[in-house]
Amino acid sequence: MTTDRQRRIEGLIALALFTLTIPAANWLIGNAGTVCVPNGPCLVPVAPGLQAPSGVLMIGLALVLRDLVQRRLGARAALVAIAVGALLSGLLAPPAIVIASVAAFLLSELADFAVYTPLQRRNFVAAVAASSVIGLVVDSMVFLQLAFGSFDFLAGQIVGKAWMVLLALPLMHWLRRRDERLGLAPA
């Protein structure tokens, strides 16, 4: 298999997984957690004494997957993925949080894109880490304010999403080394 074909296949897999995080996050927030707040989100523990809406797990993963889409398919494909993701978010979110879901998704992914794009060629893993941190903070603040009118779960949101990013970083390091070994250049 040629490196271009391999890059494209891996990019399409990352795109499919990125797209799946959106309905998963929307389903989790209303249906899965250790406790579900009446007229609010279902919560999961993310650290001792700290809880967050369960959808945070998928959003942290989405930020990393968007970076992979861009690495494999290019910036234009990443921007299209963000637009499609925002549309999906609006179609799949519970009615009470549609605006919050779309705005948070769109703004956080664009912030991730803005940070990742200039850094990616110099240090891929650092670019993923930095862009994801910016994206998860933006997502958390926008979503909580618009959906619930408070920052009550801000720390939990940030920690929950950061766990997913931290778990993905060793894979990103491995991927970068594998790409170098195979001569697989970013799109």
Short mmCIF file of N, CA and C in Angstrom, two decimals:
data_model
loop_
_atom_site.label_atom_id
_atom_site.label_comp_id
_atom_site.label_asym_id
_atom_site.label_seq_id
_atom_site.Cartn_x
_atom_site.Cartn_y
_atom_site.Cartn_z
N MET A 1 0.85 -1.18 0.00
CA MET A 1 0.00 0.00 0.00
C MET A 1 0.89 1.24 0.00
N THR A 2 0.53 2.22 -0.80
CA THR A 2 1.31 3.45 -0.85
C THR A 2 1.06 4.28 0.41
N THR A 3 2.01 5.17 0.70
CA THR A 3 1.85 6.01 1.89
C THR A 3 0.67 6.96 1.74
N ASP A 4 0.41 7.44 0.52
CA ASP A 4 -0.75 8.32 0.32
C ASP A 4 -2.06 7.58 0.60
N ARG A 5 -2.14 6.34 0.12
CA ARG A 5 -3.35 5.55 0.35
C ARG A 5 -3.50 5.25 1.85
N GLN A 6 -2.43 4.91 2.50
CA GLN A 6 -2.46 4.62 3.94
C GLN A 6 -2.90 5.86 4.72
N ARG A 7 -2.34 7.01 4.36
CA ARG A 7 -2.71 8.26 5.04
C ARG A 7 -4.21 8.54 4.85
N ARG A 8 -4.70 8.33 3.65
CA ARG A 8 -6.12 8.59 3.36
C ARG A 8 -7.03 7.63 4.14
N ILE A 9 -6.69 6.35 4.17
CA ILE A 9 -7.50 5.38 4.90
C ILE A 9 -7.52 5.72 6.39
N GLU A 10 -6.35 6.00 6.94
CA GLU A 10 -6.29 6.37 8.36
C GLU A 10 -7.05 7.65 8.63
N GLY A 11 -7.01 8.59 7.70
CA GLY A 11 -7.77 9.84 7.85
C GLY A 11 -9.27 9.60 7.84
N LEU A 12 -9.72 8.72 6.97
CA LEU A 12 -11.16 8.41 6.91
C LEU A 12 -11.62 7.68 8.18
N ILE A 13 -10.76 6.84 8.72
CA ILE A 13 -11.09 6.17 9.98
C ILE A 13 -11.18 7.21 11.10
N ALA A 14 -10.21 8.13 11.17
CA ALA A 14 -10.25 9.19 12.18
C ALA A 14 -11.50 10.05 12.01
N LEU A 15 -11.87 10.34 10.77
CA LEU A 15 -13.06 11.14 10.48
C LEU A 15 -14.32 10.42 10.95
N ALA A 16 -14.41 9.12 10.68
CA ALA A 16 -15.58 8.35 11.12
C ALA A 16 -15.67 8.34 12.64
N LEU A 17 -14.54 8.11 13.31
CA LEU A 17 -14.54 8.10 14.77
C LEU A 17 -14.88 9.47 15.34
N PHE A 18 -14.33 10.53 14.73
CA PHE A 18 -14.64 11.90 15.13
C PHE A 18 -16.15 12.14 15.04
N THR A 19 -16.73 11.74 13.94
CA THR A 19 -18.17 11.93 13.73
C THR A 19 -18.99 11.16 14.76
N LEU A 20 -18.54 9.96 15.11
CA LEU A 20 -19.27 9.15 16.09
C LEU A 20 -19.21 9.73 17.50
N THR A 21 -18.19 10.54 17.80
CA THR A 21 -18.11 11.11 19.15
C THR A 21 -19.26 12.07 19.42
N ILE A 22 -19.82 12.66 18.39
CA ILE A 22 -20.87 13.66 18.57
C ILE A 22 -22.17 13.02 19.08
N PRO A 23 -22.71 12.00 18.39
CA PRO A 23 -23.91 11.38 18.97
C PRO A 23 -23.61 10.68 20.30
N ALA A 24 -22.42 10.15 20.44
CA ALA A 24 -22.06 9.49 21.71
C ALA A 24 -22.08 10.49 22.86
N ALA A 25 -21.51 11.68 22.66
CA ALA A 25 -21.51 12.70 23.72
C ALA A 25 -22.93 13.13 24.07
N ASN A 26 -23.75 13.33 23.06
CA ASN A 26 -25.13 13.76 23.31
C ASN A 26 -25.94 12.67 24.01
N TRP A 27 -25.70 11.42 23.67
CA TRP A 27 -26.40 10.34 24.34
C TRP A 27 -25.93 10.21 25.79
N LEU A 28 -24.63 10.23 25.99
CA LEU A 28 -24.07 10.07 27.33
C LEU A 28 -24.60 11.12 28.31
N ILE A 29 -24.62 12.37 27.87
CA ILE A 29 -24.99 13.46 28.79
C ILE A 29 -26.40 13.30 29.35
N GLY A 30 -27.27 12.65 28.60
CA GLY A 30 -28.64 12.48 29.08
C GLY A 30 -28.96 11.10 29.59
N ASN A 31 -28.05 10.14 29.42
CA ASN A 31 -28.41 8.76 29.72
C ASN A 31 -27.43 7.95 30.55
N ALA A 32 -26.21 8.39 30.71
CA ALA A 32 -25.23 7.55 31.39
C ALA A 32 -24.44 8.36 32.41
N GLY A 33 -24.37 7.83 33.59
CA GLY A 33 -23.60 8.47 34.65
C GLY A 33 -23.87 7.80 35.97
N THR A 34 -23.11 8.16 36.96
CA THR A 34 -23.34 7.60 38.29
C THR A 34 -24.53 8.27 38.96
N VAL A 35 -24.85 9.47 38.52
CA VAL A 35 -26.03 10.19 39.00
C VAL A 35 -26.52 11.10 37.87
N CYS A 36 -27.84 11.21 37.75
CA CYS A 36 -28.42 12.12 36.75
C CYS A 36 -29.20 13.20 37.49
N VAL A 37 -28.83 14.44 37.25
CA VAL A 37 -29.45 15.59 37.90
C VAL A 37 -30.79 15.86 37.22
N PRO A 38 -31.90 16.02 38.00
CA PRO A 38 -33.18 16.36 37.38
C PRO A 38 -33.06 17.64 36.55
N ASN A 39 -33.55 17.58 35.33
CA ASN A 39 -33.45 18.70 34.38
C ASN A 39 -32.01 19.13 34.15
N GLY A 40 -31.08 18.22 34.28
CA GLY A 40 -29.65 18.51 34.09
C GLY A 40 -28.95 17.30 33.52
N PRO A 41 -27.65 17.33 33.57
CA PRO A 41 -26.87 16.26 32.94
C PRO A 41 -26.70 15.05 33.85
N CYS A 42 -26.35 13.93 33.24
CA CYS A 42 -25.88 12.76 33.99
C CYS A 42 -24.40 13.00 34.25
N LEU A 43 -23.96 12.68 35.47
CA LEU A 43 -22.60 13.00 35.89
C LEU A 43 -21.76 11.73 36.08
N VAL A 44 -20.45 11.88 35.86
CA VAL A 44 -19.48 10.82 36.13
C VAL A 44 -18.36 11.42 36.97
N PRO A 45 -17.77 10.60 37.86
CA PRO A 45 -16.62 11.10 38.61
C PRO A 45 -15.40 11.19 37.69
N VAL A 46 -14.66 12.30 37.78
CA VAL A 46 -13.46 12.48 36.96
C VAL A 46 -12.20 12.64 37.81
N ALA A 47 -12.40 12.85 39.09
CA ALA A 47 -11.30 12.95 40.07
C ALA A 47 -11.97 12.85 41.44
N PRO A 48 -11.20 12.59 42.48
CA PRO A 48 -11.81 12.52 43.81
C PRO A 48 -12.56 13.82 44.14
N GLY A 49 -13.85 13.67 44.43
CA GLY A 49 -14.68 14.81 44.78
C GLY A 49 -15.07 15.69 43.61
N LEU A 50 -14.81 15.26 42.40
CA LEU A 50 -15.08 16.08 41.22
C LEU A 50 -15.88 15.29 40.20
N GLN A 51 -17.03 15.85 39.79
CA GLN A 51 -17.87 15.21 38.79
C GLN A 51 -18.05 16.12 37.59
N ALA A 52 -18.41 15.49 36.47
CA ALA A 52 -18.65 16.25 35.24
C ALA A 52 -19.74 15.56 34.45
N PRO A 53 -20.44 16.33 33.60
CA PRO A 53 -21.39 15.69 32.70
C PRO A 53 -20.68 14.63 31.86
N SER A 54 -21.30 13.48 31.70
CA SER A 54 -20.66 12.32 31.08
C SER A 54 -20.21 12.54 29.64
N GLY A 55 -20.81 13.47 28.93
CA GLY A 55 -20.41 13.74 27.56
C GLY A 55 -18.98 14.24 27.42
N VAL A 56 -18.38 14.69 28.53
CA VAL A 56 -17.01 15.21 28.45
C VAL A 56 -16.03 14.18 27.92
N LEU A 57 -16.30 12.92 28.19
CA LEU A 57 -15.38 11.88 27.75
C LEU A 57 -15.24 11.87 26.23
N MET A 58 -16.34 12.03 25.55
CA MET A 58 -16.32 12.01 24.08
C MET A 58 -15.77 13.32 23.51
N ILE A 59 -16.01 14.43 24.18
CA ILE A 59 -15.54 15.71 23.66
C ILE A 59 -14.02 15.78 23.72
N GLY A 60 -13.42 15.31 24.79
CA GLY A 60 -11.96 15.26 24.85
C GLY A 60 -11.39 14.43 23.72
N LEU A 61 -12.03 13.31 23.45
CA LEU A 61 -11.60 12.45 22.35
C LEU A 61 -11.81 13.12 20.99
N ALA A 62 -12.91 13.84 20.84
CA ALA A 62 -13.21 14.53 19.57
C ALA A 62 -12.11 15.54 19.21
N LEU A 63 -11.61 16.24 20.21
CA LEU A 63 -10.57 17.25 19.95
C LEU A 63 -9.30 16.58 19.39
N VAL A 64 -8.93 15.44 19.93
CA VAL A 64 -7.75 14.73 19.44
C VAL A 64 -8.02 14.15 18.06
N LEU A 65 -9.19 13.58 17.86
CA LEU A 65 -9.51 12.99 16.55
C LEU A 65 -9.56 14.03 15.45
N ARG A 66 -10.02 15.25 15.78
CA ARG A 66 -10.03 16.31 14.78
C ARG A 66 -8.62 16.63 14.34
N ASP A 67 -7.68 16.63 15.27
CA ASP A 67 -6.28 16.85 14.92
C ASP A 67 -5.78 15.75 13.99
N LEU A 68 -6.18 14.52 14.24
CA LEU A 68 -5.78 13.41 13.36
C LEU A 68 -6.39 13.54 11.97
N VAL A 69 -7.63 13.98 11.92
CA VAL A 69 -8.26 14.21 10.61
C VAL A 69 -7.43 15.22 9.83
N GLN A 70 -7.04 16.29 10.48
CA GLN A 70 -6.24 17.31 9.79
C GLN A 70 -4.87 16.75 9.40
N ARG A 71 -4.25 15.98 10.25
CA ARG A 71 -2.92 15.41 9.95
C ARG A 71 -2.99 14.48 8.75
N ARG A 72 -4.06 13.72 8.64
CA ARG A 72 -4.17 12.73 7.57
C ARG A 72 -4.84 13.27 6.30
N LEU A 73 -5.84 14.12 6.45
CA LEU A 73 -6.60 14.56 5.28
C LEU A 73 -6.41 16.03 4.92
N GLY A 74 -5.82 16.82 5.81
CA GLY A 74 -5.55 18.21 5.52
C GLY A 74 -6.49 19.17 6.23
N ALA A 75 -6.10 20.44 6.20
CA ALA A 75 -6.84 21.49 6.90
C ALA A 75 -8.25 21.67 6.35
N ARG A 76 -8.41 21.60 5.05
CA ARG A 76 -9.73 21.79 4.45
C ARG A 76 -10.69 20.69 4.94
N ALA A 77 -10.21 19.45 4.96
CA ALA A 77 -11.04 18.34 5.44
C ALA A 77 -11.40 18.53 6.91
N ALA A 78 -10.47 19.05 7.69
CA ALA A 78 -10.74 19.28 9.11
C ALA A 78 -11.81 20.35 9.29
N LEU A 79 -11.76 21.40 8.48
CA LEU A 79 -12.78 22.44 8.58
C LEU A 79 -14.16 21.92 8.15
N VAL A 80 -14.20 21.08 7.12
CA VAL A 80 -15.46 20.46 6.71
C VAL A 80 -15.97 19.55 7.83
N ALA A 81 -15.06 18.81 8.46
CA ALA A 81 -15.45 17.93 9.57
C ALA A 81 -16.04 18.74 10.72
N ILE A 82 -15.47 19.89 11.00
CA ILE A 82 -15.99 20.76 12.06
C ILE A 82 -17.41 21.23 11.71
N ALA A 83 -17.62 21.64 10.47
CA ALA A 83 -18.95 22.10 10.04
C ALA A 83 -19.97 20.96 10.13
N VAL A 84 -19.59 19.79 9.65
CA VAL A 84 -20.49 18.63 9.71
C VAL A 84 -20.75 18.26 11.16
N GLY A 85 -19.71 18.31 11.99
CA GLY A 85 -19.87 18.01 13.41
C GLY A 85 -20.82 18.97 14.10
N ALA A 86 -20.73 20.24 13.78
CA ALA A 86 -21.64 21.23 14.37
C ALA A 86 -23.07 20.95 13.94
N LEU A 87 -23.26 20.62 12.68
CA LEU A 87 -24.60 20.28 12.18
C LEU A 87 -25.14 19.04 12.90
N LEU A 88 -24.33 18.00 12.98
CA LEU A 88 -24.74 16.78 13.69
C LEU A 88 -25.06 17.07 15.15
N SER A 89 -24.25 17.89 15.76
CA SER A 89 -24.48 18.25 17.15
C SER A 89 -25.84 18.91 17.31
N GLY A 90 -26.18 19.79 16.41
CA GLY A 90 -27.48 20.46 16.46
C GLY A 90 -28.64 19.52 16.21
N LEU A 91 -28.44 18.55 15.33
CA LEU A 91 -29.51 17.60 15.02
C LEU A 91 -29.71 16.56 16.13
N LEU A 92 -28.65 16.22 16.83
CA LEU A 92 -28.71 15.12 17.79
C LEU A 92 -28.83 15.54 19.26
N ALA A 93 -28.52 16.78 19.55
CA ALA A 93 -28.57 17.24 20.94
C ALA A 93 -30.01 17.29 21.45
N PRO A 94 -30.19 17.02 22.73
CA PRO A 94 -31.53 17.22 23.30
C PRO A 94 -31.97 18.67 23.08
N PRO A 95 -33.26 18.90 22.84
CA PRO A 95 -33.73 20.26 22.53
C PRO A 95 -33.26 21.33 23.51
N ALA A 96 -33.18 20.99 24.77
CA ALA A 96 -32.81 21.99 25.79
C ALA A 96 -31.37 22.47 25.66
N ILE A 97 -30.52 21.68 24.98
CA ILE A 97 -29.11 22.08 24.90
C ILE A 97 -28.58 22.18 23.46
N VAL A 98 -29.48 22.30 22.49
CA VAL A 98 -29.05 22.37 21.08
C VAL A 98 -28.10 23.55 20.86
N ILE A 99 -28.49 24.73 21.26
CA ILE A 99 -27.66 25.92 21.02
C ILE A 99 -26.33 25.79 21.74
N ALA A 100 -26.37 25.34 22.98
CA ALA A 100 -25.13 25.16 23.75
C ALA A 100 -24.23 24.13 23.09
N SER A 101 -24.81 23.04 22.63
CA SER A 101 -24.04 21.97 22.01
C SER A 101 -23.38 22.42 20.72
N VAL A 102 -24.14 23.07 19.87
CA VAL A 102 -23.60 23.54 18.58
C VAL A 102 -22.55 24.62 18.80
N ALA A 103 -22.85 25.61 19.62
CA ALA A 103 -21.90 26.71 19.85
C ALA A 103 -20.62 26.20 20.48
N ALA A 104 -20.73 25.35 21.49
CA ALA A 104 -19.54 24.82 22.16
C ALA A 104 -18.71 23.98 21.20
N PHE A 105 -19.37 23.13 20.43
CA PHE A 105 -18.65 22.28 19.50
C PHE A 105 -17.93 23.14 18.46
N LEU A 106 -18.64 24.04 17.84
CA LEU A 106 -18.07 24.86 16.77
C LEU A 106 -16.92 25.72 17.29
N LEU A 107 -17.12 26.42 18.38
CA LEU A 107 -16.07 27.31 18.89
C LEU A 107 -14.86 26.55 19.41
N SER A 108 -15.09 25.43 20.09
CA SER A 108 -13.95 24.67 20.63
C SER A 108 -13.14 24.02 19.52
N GLU A 109 -13.80 23.48 18.52
CA GLU A 109 -13.08 22.85 17.42
C GLU A 109 -12.32 23.88 16.58
N LEU A 110 -12.90 25.06 16.41
CA LEU A 110 -12.19 26.12 15.68
C LEU A 110 -11.00 26.63 16.49
N ALA A 111 -11.14 26.71 17.81
CA ALA A 111 -10.01 27.10 18.66
C ALA A 111 -8.91 26.04 18.58
N ASP A 112 -9.31 24.77 18.63
CA ASP A 112 -8.35 23.66 18.49
C ASP A 112 -7.62 23.78 17.15
N PHE A 113 -8.36 24.02 16.09
CA PHE A 113 -7.80 24.17 14.74
C PHE A 113 -6.79 25.32 14.70
N ALA A 114 -7.17 26.45 15.28
CA ALA A 114 -6.31 27.64 15.25
C ALA A 114 -4.99 27.43 15.99
N VAL A 115 -5.00 26.64 17.05
CA VAL A 115 -3.77 26.38 17.80
C VAL A 115 -2.97 25.25 17.15
N TYR A 116 -3.65 24.20 16.74
CA TYR A 116 -2.98 23.02 16.18
C TYR A 116 -2.27 23.34 14.86
N THR A 117 -2.92 24.07 13.98
CA THR A 117 -2.41 24.30 12.62
C THR A 117 -1.00 24.87 12.60
N PRO A 118 -0.69 25.95 13.30
CA PRO A 118 0.68 26.47 13.21
C PRO A 118 1.73 25.62 13.95
N LEU A 119 1.30 24.82 14.92
CA LEU A 119 2.25 24.06 15.72
C LEU A 119 2.56 22.66 15.19
N GLN A 120 1.66 22.10 14.41
CA GLN A 120 1.73 20.69 14.04
C GLN A 120 3.01 20.26 13.34
N ARG A 121 3.57 21.04 12.49
CA ARG A 121 4.77 20.63 11.74
C ARG A 121 6.02 20.64 12.62
N ARG A 122 6.03 21.52 13.62
CA ARG A 122 7.20 21.58 14.51
C ARG A 122 7.19 20.48 15.55
N ASN A 123 6.02 20.24 16.16
CA ASN A 123 5.95 19.22 17.20
C ASN A 123 4.51 18.72 17.28
N PHE A 124 4.25 17.61 16.61
CA PHE A 124 2.90 17.06 16.51
C PHE A 124 2.27 16.80 17.87
N VAL A 125 2.97 16.12 18.75
CA VAL A 125 2.40 15.76 20.05
C VAL A 125 2.11 17.01 20.88
N ALA A 126 3.02 17.96 20.89
CA ALA A 126 2.78 19.21 21.62
C ALA A 126 1.61 19.98 21.01
N ALA A 127 1.48 19.93 19.69
CA ALA A 127 0.37 20.60 19.02
C ALA A 127 -0.96 19.98 19.43
N VAL A 128 -1.02 18.65 19.49
CA VAL A 128 -2.24 17.97 19.92
C VAL A 128 -2.56 18.36 21.36
N ALA A 129 -1.56 18.32 22.23
CA ALA A 129 -1.78 18.65 23.64
C ALA A 129 -2.25 20.10 23.81
N ALA A 130 -1.53 21.04 23.23
CA ALA A 130 -1.86 22.46 23.39
C ALA A 130 -3.23 22.80 22.79
N SER A 131 -3.47 22.32 21.58
CA SER A 131 -4.74 22.65 20.92
C SER A 131 -5.92 22.02 21.65
N SER A 132 -5.72 20.81 22.16
CA SER A 132 -6.79 20.14 22.88
C SER A 132 -7.10 20.84 24.20
N VAL A 133 -6.08 21.31 24.89
CA VAL A 133 -6.31 22.03 26.15
C VAL A 133 -7.11 23.31 25.88
N ILE A 134 -6.70 24.06 24.87
CA ILE A 134 -7.45 25.28 24.53
C ILE A 134 -8.88 24.92 24.13
N GLY A 135 -9.03 23.92 23.29
CA GLY A 135 -10.36 23.50 22.84
C GLY A 135 -11.25 23.04 23.98
N LEU A 136 -10.69 22.27 24.90
CA LEU A 136 -11.52 21.75 26.00
C LEU A 136 -11.94 22.84 26.97
N VAL A 137 -11.10 23.85 27.17
CA VAL A 137 -11.48 24.97 28.04
C VAL A 137 -12.59 25.78 27.36
N VAL A 138 -12.43 26.07 26.08
CA VAL A 138 -13.46 26.82 25.34
C VAL A 138 -14.77 26.04 25.35
N ASP A 139 -14.70 24.75 25.04
CA ASP A 139 -15.90 23.92 25.01
C ASP A 139 -16.61 23.94 26.36
N SER A 140 -15.84 23.76 27.42
CA SER A 140 -16.42 23.70 28.76
C SER A 140 -17.11 24.99 29.14
N MET A 141 -16.44 26.10 28.91
CA MET A 141 -17.02 27.39 29.30
C MET A 141 -18.27 27.73 28.50
N VAL A 142 -18.19 27.55 27.19
CA VAL A 142 -19.33 27.89 26.33
C VAL A 142 -20.51 26.97 26.63
N PHE A 143 -20.25 25.66 26.68
CA PHE A 143 -21.34 24.72 26.90
C PHE A 143 -22.03 24.95 28.24
N LEU A 144 -21.27 25.03 29.30
CA LEU A 144 -21.88 25.18 30.62
C LEU A 144 -22.67 26.47 30.75
N GLN A 145 -22.13 27.56 30.23
CA GLN A 145 -22.83 28.83 30.35
C GLN A 145 -24.14 28.81 29.56
N LEU A 146 -24.07 28.30 28.32
CA LEU A 146 -25.28 28.30 27.49
C LEU A 146 -26.28 27.23 27.90
N ALA A 147 -25.82 26.06 28.31
CA ALA A 147 -26.73 24.97 28.63
C ALA A 147 -27.34 25.10 30.02
N PHE A 148 -26.53 25.52 30.99
CA PHE A 148 -26.99 25.49 32.38
C PHE A 148 -26.90 26.84 33.08
N GLY A 149 -26.35 27.84 32.41
CA GLY A 149 -26.27 29.17 33.00
C GLY A 149 -25.34 29.28 34.18
N SER A 150 -24.41 28.32 34.31
CA SER A 150 -23.47 28.38 35.42
C SER A 150 -22.20 27.63 35.06
N PHE A 151 -21.18 27.87 35.86
CA PHE A 151 -19.91 27.16 35.70
C PHE A 151 -19.72 26.14 36.81
N ASP A 152 -20.83 25.64 37.37
CA ASP A 152 -20.75 24.69 38.49
C ASP A 152 -19.88 23.47 38.19
N PHE A 153 -19.92 22.99 36.98
CA PHE A 153 -19.18 21.78 36.63
C PHE A 153 -17.91 22.08 35.83
N LEU A 154 -17.45 23.33 35.84
CA LEU A 154 -16.31 23.72 35.01
C LEU A 154 -15.06 22.90 35.30
N ALA A 155 -14.69 22.81 36.55
CA ALA A 155 -13.47 22.05 36.89
C ALA A 155 -13.61 20.60 36.46
N GLY A 156 -14.76 20.00 36.71
CA GLY A 156 -14.98 18.61 36.30
C GLY A 156 -14.95 18.44 34.80
N GLN A 157 -15.54 19.39 34.09
CA GLN A 157 -15.51 19.34 32.62
C GLN A 157 -14.08 19.35 32.12
N ILE A 158 -13.29 20.26 32.62
CA ILE A 158 -11.91 20.40 32.16
C ILE A 158 -11.11 19.15 32.50
N VAL A 159 -11.24 18.66 33.73
CA VAL A 159 -10.50 17.46 34.13
C VAL A 159 -10.94 16.25 33.31
N GLY A 160 -12.25 16.07 33.13
CA GLY A 160 -12.75 14.92 32.37
C GLY A 160 -12.25 14.90 30.93
N LYS A 161 -12.29 16.03 30.28
CA LYS A 161 -11.80 16.11 28.90
C LYS A 161 -10.28 15.95 28.86
N ALA A 162 -9.60 16.52 29.85
CA ALA A 162 -8.14 16.41 29.89
C ALA A 162 -7.71 14.95 30.05
N TRP A 163 -8.48 14.15 30.80
CA TRP A 163 -8.15 12.73 30.92
C TRP A 163 -8.11 12.05 29.56
N MET A 164 -9.10 12.35 28.74
CA MET A 164 -9.14 11.73 27.40
C MET A 164 -7.95 12.18 26.56
N VAL A 165 -7.60 13.44 26.64
CA VAL A 165 -6.45 13.94 25.89
C VAL A 165 -5.17 13.28 26.40
N LEU A 166 -5.01 13.22 27.72
CA LEU A 166 -3.81 12.60 28.30
C LEU A 166 -3.69 11.14 27.90
N LEU A 167 -4.80 10.44 27.87
CA LEU A 167 -4.78 9.03 27.46
C LEU A 167 -4.39 8.87 26.00
N ALA A 168 -4.72 9.87 25.18
CA ALA A 168 -4.42 9.79 23.75
C ALA A 168 -2.99 10.20 23.41
N LEU A 169 -2.33 10.97 24.26
CA LEU A 169 -0.99 11.48 23.93
C LEU A 169 0.05 10.39 23.67
N PRO A 170 0.11 9.31 24.45
CA PRO A 170 1.07 8.26 24.10
C PRO A 170 0.81 7.67 22.71
N LEU A 171 -0.45 7.55 22.35
CA LEU A 171 -0.78 7.07 21.00
C LEU A 171 -0.31 8.07 19.94
N MET A 172 -0.45 9.35 20.21
CA MET A 172 0.01 10.37 19.27
C MET A 172 1.53 10.32 19.13
N HIS A 173 2.22 10.09 20.22
CA HIS A 173 3.68 9.96 20.18
C HIS A 173 4.07 8.74 19.34
N TRP A 174 3.41 7.62 19.58
CA TRP A 174 3.67 6.41 18.80
C TRP A 174 3.38 6.66 17.31
N LEU A 175 2.27 7.33 17.03
CA LEU A 175 1.88 7.61 15.65
C LEU A 175 2.92 8.48 14.95
N ARG A 176 3.42 9.49 15.64
CA ARG A 176 4.44 10.35 15.04
C ARG A 176 5.70 9.55 14.70
N ARG A 177 6.14 8.71 15.61
CA ARG A 177 7.33 7.89 15.37
C ARG A 177 7.09 6.90 14.24
N ARG A 178 5.91 6.31 14.21
CA ARG A 178 5.56 5.38 13.13
C ARG A 178 5.53 6.11 11.79
N ASP A 179 4.95 7.30 11.77
CA ASP A 179 4.91 8.09 10.53
C ASP A 179 6.33 8.35 10.02
N GLU A 180 7.22 8.73 10.92
CA GLU A 180 8.62 8.99 10.53
C GLU A 180 9.26 7.73 9.96
N ARG A 181 9.04 6.61 10.62
CA ARG A 181 9.62 5.34 10.19
C ARG A 181 9.11 4.93 8.81
N LEU A 182 7.83 5.16 8.56
CA LEU A 182 7.21 4.76 7.29
C LEU A 182 7.35 5.82 6.20
N GLY A 183 7.82 7.01 6.58
CA GLY A 183 7.90 8.10 5.62
C GLY A 183 6.53 8.67 5.29
N LEU A 184 5.63 8.60 6.25
CA LEU A 184 4.27 9.07 6.07
C LEU A 184 4.16 10.53 6.52
N ALA A 185 4.16 11.43 5.56
CA ALA A 185 4.12 12.87 5.86
C ALA A 185 2.69 13.32 6.10
N PRO A 186 2.52 14.36 6.94
CA PRO A 186 1.17 14.91 7.14
C PRO A 186 0.62 15.46 5.82
N ALA A 187 -0.71 15.48 5.73
CA ALA A 187 -1.37 16.00 4.51
C ALA A 187 -1.11 17.47 4.36
#
